[in-house]
Amino acid sequence: MTKPPAKARPHFADEGIEKGVQKLTGESITPVIRDILKTEGGARLKVYMETCAHCGLCSEACHHYLSNDRDPKYSPAGKVRQTIGEILRKKGAVSPGFIKTACEIAFTECNLCRRCVMYCPFGIDVAYLMLFVRRICHRLGVVPQYIQDTAHSHAATLNQMWVKEDEWIDTLHWQEDEAREEIPGLRIPLEKEGAEIFYSVIGPEPKFRAQLIYQAAVIMHVAGMNWTMPATPGWDNSDMCMYTGDFEMTARLKKAHFETAMRLKTKRIVMGECGHAFRSVHDVGNRFLGWKTEPLPVVHAIQFYYELFRDKKLTVKQKFDQPVTLHDPCNVVRGAGLHELARYIIHETCDRFIEMHPNREHNYCCNAGGGVINCGPPFTKKRVTSNSVKAEQLKAVKAKGANIIIAPCHNCHGGLEDIIKHYDLGMEIKFLGDIIYECIKKT
Amino acid sequence: MIHDIYSLLRGPMVWLAFCIFAGGMVFRITAMVGLARQKDRVVFDYMNTRYALRSILHWMVPFAGVNMRKHPVMTLVAFVFHLSVLATPLFLCAHILLVKASWNLSWWFLPDGVADVMTACVVAACGFFLCRRMLLPDVRYLTTASDLFLLALVASPFISGFWACHQWPGYPVVMMAHMLSGEILLAAIPFTRLIHMFFFPFTRGYMGSEFGGVRHAKDW
């Protein structure tokens, strides 16, 4: 049948994609794809692709679709059709030019946020399908340059940001020194065997946001926790390889992380306010290691703070006095159901809380998640313009009086910051840890 | 000649259609489970009866999910359509009479007036789906020739059945078209997108299990 005239796809130059594609020929692509389809393309791929009734009920779940004038190319099923649908139809006989477009769609036009899964009557996992496309791109050596660089860092250093071992230890000592000016007896215990808590963070914390380690140390100290951090690689819980389709590396990273926690004979891993890392530790990486769930309990910061307030380990000196709103990050809400616990913490620490709509499982993604922000500057403009619906949502909650957005996820911070700047919203973003640090009684 | 075709359509072809339908269903489900055992073991590990049923149930109750409330007309049409498309042929008096004549078996049937309305609903819903496919850009973008063919395939036994039942002009021929299209439809179910009829509990149940058991979240 005749199709509506398609708008041309805007072109974004990315060296990782361009150079990767230059090395491909039609003949080199097909055997790779067929091999992946044969070895990894199982019942889920087949059933999802054959069950989709092409009804379009997923379209309105997607912020890319809603933000790009409802262009059908950006609907979840539309993206599936343009990528894996075409690959299956042609049995892998696709051109280098096709791979280039498919790579851009899978890496920068889907955040694997799984909102559409809640809108599909069949529960077809579009995130799984897009990740399958990313896996194909990875195997073909076509991955956006910036995110591939973080994957290289993971491979070489076991952390995301090329942080060397001595730099890691130095950073912890530096934050300990700083914090001891405020609380003289405070320690950041390194390599403490048998501690109850193994505290892990993502690479960007020591690299750019060292104050978060300071704040976490203060919270641990005030709550009287028996905790430690490792002095060896394995401290980073993040995982961009899960998003580039490099699943072998994902397994290596999680193995190092779990084994470091076990080497120190800790009882559980508590992690900072990161969404994708929680997905990797709780939902994805463990599977590649053959664990149904985590081999030792993993607790996200939201759940940890909730326990501290519930057990009266922390008391509030003065509640945060400006109205706040909460951005529910996909990986800890659709991915872990921690939304009510986050609200509990906010009610404990803040005077006034204003909900944004939609919220909880139905919140819109920040458009940074799923490795999209990690694809770097070539795609920044596209990333913010492809989330005007988030800007509208924020504008509406600002109009109700909330100027502070709490976002308990690093990627969400990055994504929302860019949106606030681009749409000139004049709002401020905070972690739960920022608020807790500011409000609790420290002596 | 006409009588030969008629006997063929009401005898061997019915058997053939039911055998392809049942055999195809068993084959597709067995093949899927086998493939999952081979390459997607994870599905068995995470499948969880409670959360699977929770999700399936939520998606079988009209307006229970957010997306169903966002598309009230589509929800209403889709539920009436699916109910009618399944119940009308199973509980049609004329169909049951045929079974009774052959095997002396019978069960509860719909009053003819109700069956008429439900048949009209199926046809109207097919028209609605066709309009959606033509008019909504996102649905149009996804539509392939096979989608239109399937809509026609589903609508035709209902249109011809209604026609023949009311003995409109040419009904003896239309009656045969009714039998033939019904048989083709039945046989096509396991081998086309209509397979969603069998796969729905599996896809929905698995996603419900992942959302409920692993992610502690709702999926509707």
Short mmCIF file of N, CA and C in Angstrom, two decimals, chain A residues 215-326:
data_model
loop_
_atom_site.label_atom_id
_atom_site.label_comp_id
_atom_site.label_asym_id
_atom_site.label_seq_id
_atom_site.Cartn_x
_atom_site.Cartn_y
_atom_site.Cartn_z
N GLN A 215 29.07 13.20 50.76
CA GLN A 215 27.74 13.18 51.38
C GLN A 215 27.37 11.78 51.87
N ALA A 216 27.69 10.78 51.03
CA ALA A 216 27.37 9.41 51.42
C ALA A 216 28.13 9.04 52.69
N ALA A 217 29.40 9.48 52.77
CA ALA A 217 30.21 9.18 53.96
C ALA A 217 29.59 9.82 55.20
N VAL A 218 29.10 11.04 55.04
CA VAL A 218 28.46 11.72 56.18
C VAL A 218 27.21 10.95 56.61
N ILE A 219 26.40 10.56 55.65
CA ILE A 219 25.17 9.82 55.97
C ILE A 219 25.51 8.50 56.67
N MET A 220 26.49 7.77 56.14
CA MET A 220 26.91 6.50 56.75
C MET A 220 27.40 6.74 58.19
N HIS A 221 28.19 7.79 58.35
CA HIS A 221 28.76 8.08 59.66
C HIS A 221 27.67 8.44 60.67
N VAL A 222 26.80 9.34 60.25
CA VAL A 222 25.75 9.80 61.18
C VAL A 222 24.83 8.62 61.55
N ALA A 223 24.54 7.75 60.57
CA ALA A 223 23.65 6.62 60.83
C ALA A 223 24.36 5.49 61.58
N GLY A 224 25.67 5.65 61.75
CA GLY A 224 26.43 4.63 62.50
C GLY A 224 26.56 3.31 61.77
N MET A 225 26.73 3.38 60.47
CA MET A 225 26.83 2.15 59.67
C MET A 225 28.23 1.56 59.71
N ASN A 226 28.29 0.24 59.63
CA ASN A 226 29.56 -0.48 59.52
C ASN A 226 29.79 -0.74 58.04
N TRP A 227 30.59 0.13 57.38
CA TRP A 227 30.66 0.08 55.93
C TRP A 227 32.10 0.13 55.43
N THR A 228 32.25 -0.17 54.14
CA THR A 228 33.58 -0.08 53.54
C THR A 228 33.48 0.16 52.04
N MET A 229 34.60 0.61 51.49
CA MET A 229 34.74 0.67 50.03
C MET A 229 36.04 -0.04 49.69
N PRO A 230 36.12 -0.64 48.49
CA PRO A 230 37.33 -1.38 48.15
C PRO A 230 38.42 -0.45 47.63
N ALA A 231 39.67 -0.86 47.77
CA ALA A 231 40.78 -0.08 47.22
C ALA A 231 41.25 -0.67 45.88
N THR A 232 40.48 -1.63 45.38
CA THR A 232 40.87 -2.30 44.14
C THR A 232 39.79 -2.09 43.07
N PRO A 233 40.10 -2.37 41.80
CA PRO A 233 39.03 -2.35 40.81
C PRO A 233 37.90 -3.28 41.24
N GLY A 234 36.69 -2.97 40.76
CA GLY A 234 35.53 -3.70 41.24
C GLY A 234 34.65 -2.77 42.06
N TRP A 235 35.15 -1.53 42.27
CA TRP A 235 34.37 -0.55 43.04
C TRP A 235 33.25 0.05 42.21
N ASP A 236 33.41 0.02 40.87
CA ASP A 236 32.44 0.69 39.99
C ASP A 236 31.29 -0.26 39.68
N ASN A 237 30.06 0.17 39.99
CA ASN A 237 28.91 -0.70 39.69
C ASN A 237 28.28 -0.38 38.35
N SER A 238 28.83 0.60 37.63
CA SER A 238 28.18 1.00 36.37
C SER A 238 28.52 0.02 35.25
N ASP A 239 27.84 0.21 34.11
CA ASP A 239 27.97 -0.79 33.06
C ASP A 239 27.41 -0.26 31.74
N MET A 240 28.28 0.34 30.95
CA MET A 240 27.83 0.81 29.64
C MET A 240 27.87 -0.32 28.61
N CYS A 241 28.60 -1.37 28.94
CA CYS A 241 28.70 -2.50 28.00
C CYS A 241 27.34 -3.17 27.81
N MET A 242 26.54 -3.15 28.88
CA MET A 242 25.19 -3.70 28.79
C MET A 242 24.40 -2.96 27.70
N TYR A 243 24.72 -1.67 27.51
CA TYR A 243 24.01 -0.86 26.53
C TYR A 243 24.65 -0.87 25.14
N THR A 244 25.94 -1.24 25.05
CA THR A 244 26.54 -1.30 23.71
C THR A 244 26.33 -2.68 23.09
N GLY A 245 25.78 -3.62 23.88
CA GLY A 245 25.58 -4.97 23.35
C GLY A 245 26.79 -5.86 23.58
N ASP A 246 27.74 -5.37 24.41
CA ASP A 246 28.94 -6.16 24.71
C ASP A 246 28.68 -6.97 25.98
N PHE A 247 27.89 -8.02 25.85
CA PHE A 247 27.41 -8.75 27.02
C PHE A 247 28.51 -9.54 27.71
N GLU A 248 29.55 -9.91 26.95
CA GLU A 248 30.67 -10.63 27.57
C GLU A 248 31.33 -9.72 28.61
N MET A 249 31.48 -8.43 28.23
CA MET A 249 32.08 -7.47 29.17
C MET A 249 31.16 -7.22 30.36
N THR A 250 29.87 -7.18 30.11
CA THR A 250 28.91 -6.99 31.21
C THR A 250 29.14 -8.06 32.26
N ALA A 251 29.28 -9.29 31.81
CA ALA A 251 29.51 -10.39 32.75
C ALA A 251 30.82 -10.19 33.51
N ARG A 252 31.87 -9.76 32.81
CA ARG A 252 33.17 -9.53 33.47
C ARG A 252 33.05 -8.46 34.54
N LEU A 253 32.34 -7.38 34.19
CA LEU A 253 32.22 -6.26 35.13
C LEU A 253 31.47 -6.67 36.39
N LYS A 254 30.35 -7.36 36.19
CA LYS A 254 29.55 -7.72 37.36
C LYS A 254 30.27 -8.75 38.22
N LYS A 255 31.04 -9.63 37.55
CA LYS A 255 31.80 -10.63 38.29
C LYS A 255 32.80 -9.93 39.20
N ALA A 256 33.50 -8.94 38.63
CA ALA A 256 34.49 -8.21 39.43
C ALA A 256 33.82 -7.50 40.60
N HIS A 257 32.64 -6.94 40.32
CA HIS A 257 31.94 -6.18 41.36
C HIS A 257 31.49 -7.10 42.51
N PHE A 258 30.81 -8.19 42.15
CA PHE A 258 30.32 -9.12 43.18
C PHE A 258 31.50 -9.75 43.93
N GLU A 259 32.54 -10.11 43.20
CA GLU A 259 33.66 -10.81 43.85
C GLU A 259 34.42 -9.89 44.79
N THR A 260 34.48 -8.59 44.45
CA THR A 260 35.14 -7.66 45.35
C THR A 260 34.35 -7.54 46.66
N ALA A 261 33.03 -7.48 46.53
CA ALA A 261 32.19 -7.40 47.73
C ALA A 261 32.34 -8.68 48.57
N MET A 262 32.49 -9.81 47.89
CA MET A 262 32.62 -11.09 48.61
C MET A 262 34.02 -11.25 49.21
N ARG A 263 35.03 -10.74 48.49
CA ARG A 263 36.40 -10.81 49.02
C ARG A 263 36.47 -10.09 50.37
N LEU A 264 35.71 -9.00 50.47
CA LEU A 264 35.73 -8.23 51.72
C LEU A 264 34.74 -8.80 52.75
N LYS A 265 34.12 -9.92 52.38
CA LYS A 265 33.18 -10.61 53.29
C LYS A 265 32.09 -9.68 53.81
N THR A 266 31.59 -8.83 52.91
CA THR A 266 30.52 -7.91 53.32
C THR A 266 29.17 -8.61 53.19
N LYS A 267 28.17 -8.07 53.91
CA LYS A 267 26.86 -8.72 53.93
C LYS A 267 25.99 -8.30 52.75
N ARG A 268 26.13 -7.05 52.35
CA ARG A 268 25.31 -6.58 51.23
C ARG A 268 25.97 -5.40 50.53
N ILE A 269 25.57 -5.22 49.27
CA ILE A 269 26.06 -4.09 48.49
C ILE A 269 25.02 -2.98 48.58
N VAL A 270 25.46 -1.80 49.00
CA VAL A 270 24.58 -0.63 48.92
C VAL A 270 25.15 0.24 47.82
N MET A 271 24.29 0.66 46.90
CA MET A 271 24.83 1.47 45.82
C MET A 271 24.27 2.88 45.81
N GLY A 272 25.02 3.79 45.20
CA GLY A 272 24.60 5.19 45.12
C GLY A 272 23.37 5.38 44.25
N GLU A 273 23.00 6.64 44.05
CA GLU A 273 21.76 6.93 43.34
C GLU A 273 21.96 6.84 41.83
N CYS A 274 22.06 5.62 41.34
CA CYS A 274 22.22 5.42 39.91
C CYS A 274 21.18 4.40 39.42
N GLY A 275 20.59 4.69 38.27
CA GLY A 275 19.55 3.81 37.75
C GLY A 275 20.10 2.67 36.92
N HIS A 276 20.93 3.01 35.91
CA HIS A 276 21.37 1.96 34.98
C HIS A 276 22.23 0.93 35.72
N ALA A 277 23.02 1.39 36.70
CA ALA A 277 23.88 0.46 37.42
C ALA A 277 23.02 -0.55 38.19
N PHE A 278 21.90 -0.06 38.71
CA PHE A 278 21.01 -0.98 39.42
C PHE A 278 20.43 -2.00 38.46
N ARG A 279 20.07 -1.54 37.26
CA ARG A 279 19.56 -2.47 36.24
C ARG A 279 20.61 -3.53 35.94
N SER A 280 21.85 -3.08 35.82
CA SER A 280 22.92 -4.01 35.48
C SER A 280 23.17 -5.03 36.58
N VAL A 281 23.17 -4.56 37.83
CA VAL A 281 23.49 -5.45 38.95
C VAL A 281 22.31 -6.36 39.29
N HIS A 282 21.10 -5.78 39.23
CA HIS A 282 19.92 -6.49 39.73
C HIS A 282 19.22 -7.32 38.65
N ASP A 283 19.30 -6.86 37.41
CA ASP A 283 18.40 -7.42 36.40
C ASP A 283 19.15 -8.05 35.22
N VAL A 284 20.30 -7.50 34.85
CA VAL A 284 20.95 -7.91 33.60
C VAL A 284 22.26 -8.68 33.83
N GLY A 285 23.20 -8.02 34.52
CA GLY A 285 24.54 -8.61 34.67
C GLY A 285 24.53 -9.95 35.37
N ASN A 286 23.68 -10.05 36.41
CA ASN A 286 23.58 -11.32 37.15
C ASN A 286 23.18 -12.46 36.22
N ARG A 287 22.31 -12.16 35.24
CA ARG A 287 21.85 -13.21 34.33
C ARG A 287 22.99 -13.72 33.46
N PHE A 288 23.85 -12.80 33.02
CA PHE A 288 24.96 -13.24 32.18
C PHE A 288 25.97 -14.06 32.97
N LEU A 289 25.91 -13.96 34.29
CA LEU A 289 26.79 -14.78 35.12
C LEU A 289 26.10 -16.06 35.57
N GLY A 290 24.84 -16.24 35.15
CA GLY A 290 24.13 -17.45 35.54
C GLY A 290 23.46 -17.35 36.91
N TRP A 291 23.32 -16.14 37.43
CA TRP A 291 22.62 -15.96 38.70
C TRP A 291 21.21 -15.46 38.41
N LYS A 292 20.22 -16.12 39.02
CA LYS A 292 18.84 -15.67 38.81
C LYS A 292 18.63 -14.29 39.45
N THR A 293 19.15 -14.13 40.65
CA THR A 293 19.14 -12.80 41.27
C THR A 293 20.59 -12.50 41.68
N GLU A 294 20.80 -11.40 42.36
CA GLU A 294 22.14 -11.06 42.78
C GLU A 294 22.67 -12.12 43.75
N PRO A 295 23.98 -12.44 43.67
CA PRO A 295 24.53 -13.46 44.59
C PRO A 295 24.62 -12.98 46.04
N LEU A 296 24.61 -11.68 46.24
CA LEU A 296 24.43 -11.17 47.61
C LEU A 296 23.50 -9.97 47.50
N PRO A 297 22.79 -9.64 48.58
CA PRO A 297 21.76 -8.60 48.45
C PRO A 297 22.34 -7.28 47.92
N VAL A 298 21.62 -6.68 46.97
CA VAL A 298 22.01 -5.38 46.45
C VAL A 298 20.89 -4.40 46.79
N VAL A 299 21.27 -3.30 47.41
CA VAL A 299 20.29 -2.34 47.88
C VAL A 299 20.55 -1.00 47.21
N HIS A 300 19.56 -0.47 46.53
CA HIS A 300 19.71 0.85 45.92
C HIS A 300 19.61 1.94 47.00
N ALA A 301 20.26 3.08 46.73
CA ALA A 301 20.29 4.17 47.71
C ALA A 301 18.89 4.52 48.23
N ILE A 302 17.89 4.51 47.34
CA ILE A 302 16.53 4.88 47.77
C ILE A 302 16.08 3.96 48.90
N GLN A 303 16.27 2.66 48.66
CA GLN A 303 15.84 1.67 49.66
C GLN A 303 16.66 1.81 50.94
N PHE A 304 17.95 2.11 50.78
CA PHE A 304 18.84 2.26 51.93
C PHE A 304 18.43 3.47 52.78
N TYR A 305 18.23 4.61 52.13
CA TYR A 305 17.82 5.82 52.87
C TYR A 305 16.48 5.58 53.56
N TYR A 306 15.59 4.90 52.84
CA TYR A 306 14.28 4.59 53.41
C TYR A 306 14.45 3.81 54.71
N GLU A 307 15.33 2.78 54.69
CA GLU A 307 15.55 1.98 55.89
C GLU A 307 16.11 2.84 57.03
N LEU A 308 17.01 3.77 56.68
CA LEU A 308 17.62 4.61 57.72
C LEU A 308 16.57 5.49 58.40
N PHE A 309 15.65 6.03 57.61
CA PHE A 309 14.61 6.87 58.22
C PHE A 309 13.60 6.03 58.98
N ARG A 310 13.23 4.89 58.40
CA ARG A 310 12.25 4.01 59.04
C ARG A 310 12.77 3.53 60.40
N ASP A 311 14.08 3.20 60.44
CA ASP A 311 14.66 2.69 61.69
C ASP A 311 15.18 3.81 62.60
N LYS A 312 14.84 5.04 62.23
CA LYS A 312 15.23 6.22 63.04
C LYS A 312 16.75 6.33 63.20
N LYS A 313 17.48 5.86 62.21
CA LYS A 313 18.94 6.01 62.26
C LYS A 313 19.33 7.44 61.89
N LEU A 314 18.44 8.09 61.14
CA LEU A 314 18.66 9.49 60.78
C LEU A 314 17.50 10.31 61.32
N THR A 315 17.80 11.50 61.83
CA THR A 315 16.70 12.38 62.22
C THR A 315 16.85 13.71 61.51
N VAL A 316 15.73 14.32 61.23
CA VAL A 316 15.74 15.57 60.46
C VAL A 316 15.85 16.75 61.40
N LYS A 317 16.82 17.61 61.11
CA LYS A 317 17.01 18.81 61.92
C LYS A 317 15.97 19.85 61.51
N GLN A 318 15.99 20.12 60.21
CA GLN A 318 15.00 21.05 59.68
C GLN A 318 14.63 20.60 58.28
N LYS A 319 13.33 20.53 58.02
CA LYS A 319 12.91 20.04 56.70
C LYS A 319 13.30 21.02 55.60
N PHE A 320 13.54 20.47 54.43
CA PHE A 320 13.87 21.28 53.25
C PHE A 320 12.67 22.16 52.95
N ASP A 321 12.89 23.50 52.87
CA ASP A 321 11.72 24.38 52.90
C ASP A 321 11.19 24.82 51.53
N GLN A 322 11.85 24.40 50.45
CA GLN A 322 11.29 24.79 49.14
C GLN A 322 10.46 23.63 48.57
N PRO A 323 9.42 23.96 47.79
CA PRO A 323 8.61 22.87 47.22
C PRO A 323 9.44 22.03 46.24
N VAL A 324 9.31 20.72 46.34
CA VAL A 324 10.07 19.83 45.46
C VAL A 324 9.14 18.93 44.66
N THR A 325 9.65 18.44 43.53
CA THR A 325 8.93 17.43 42.78
C THR A 325 9.87 16.24 42.58
N LEU A 326 9.34 15.12 42.13
CA LEU A 326 10.18 13.92 41.96
C LEU A 326 10.08 13.41 40.53
#
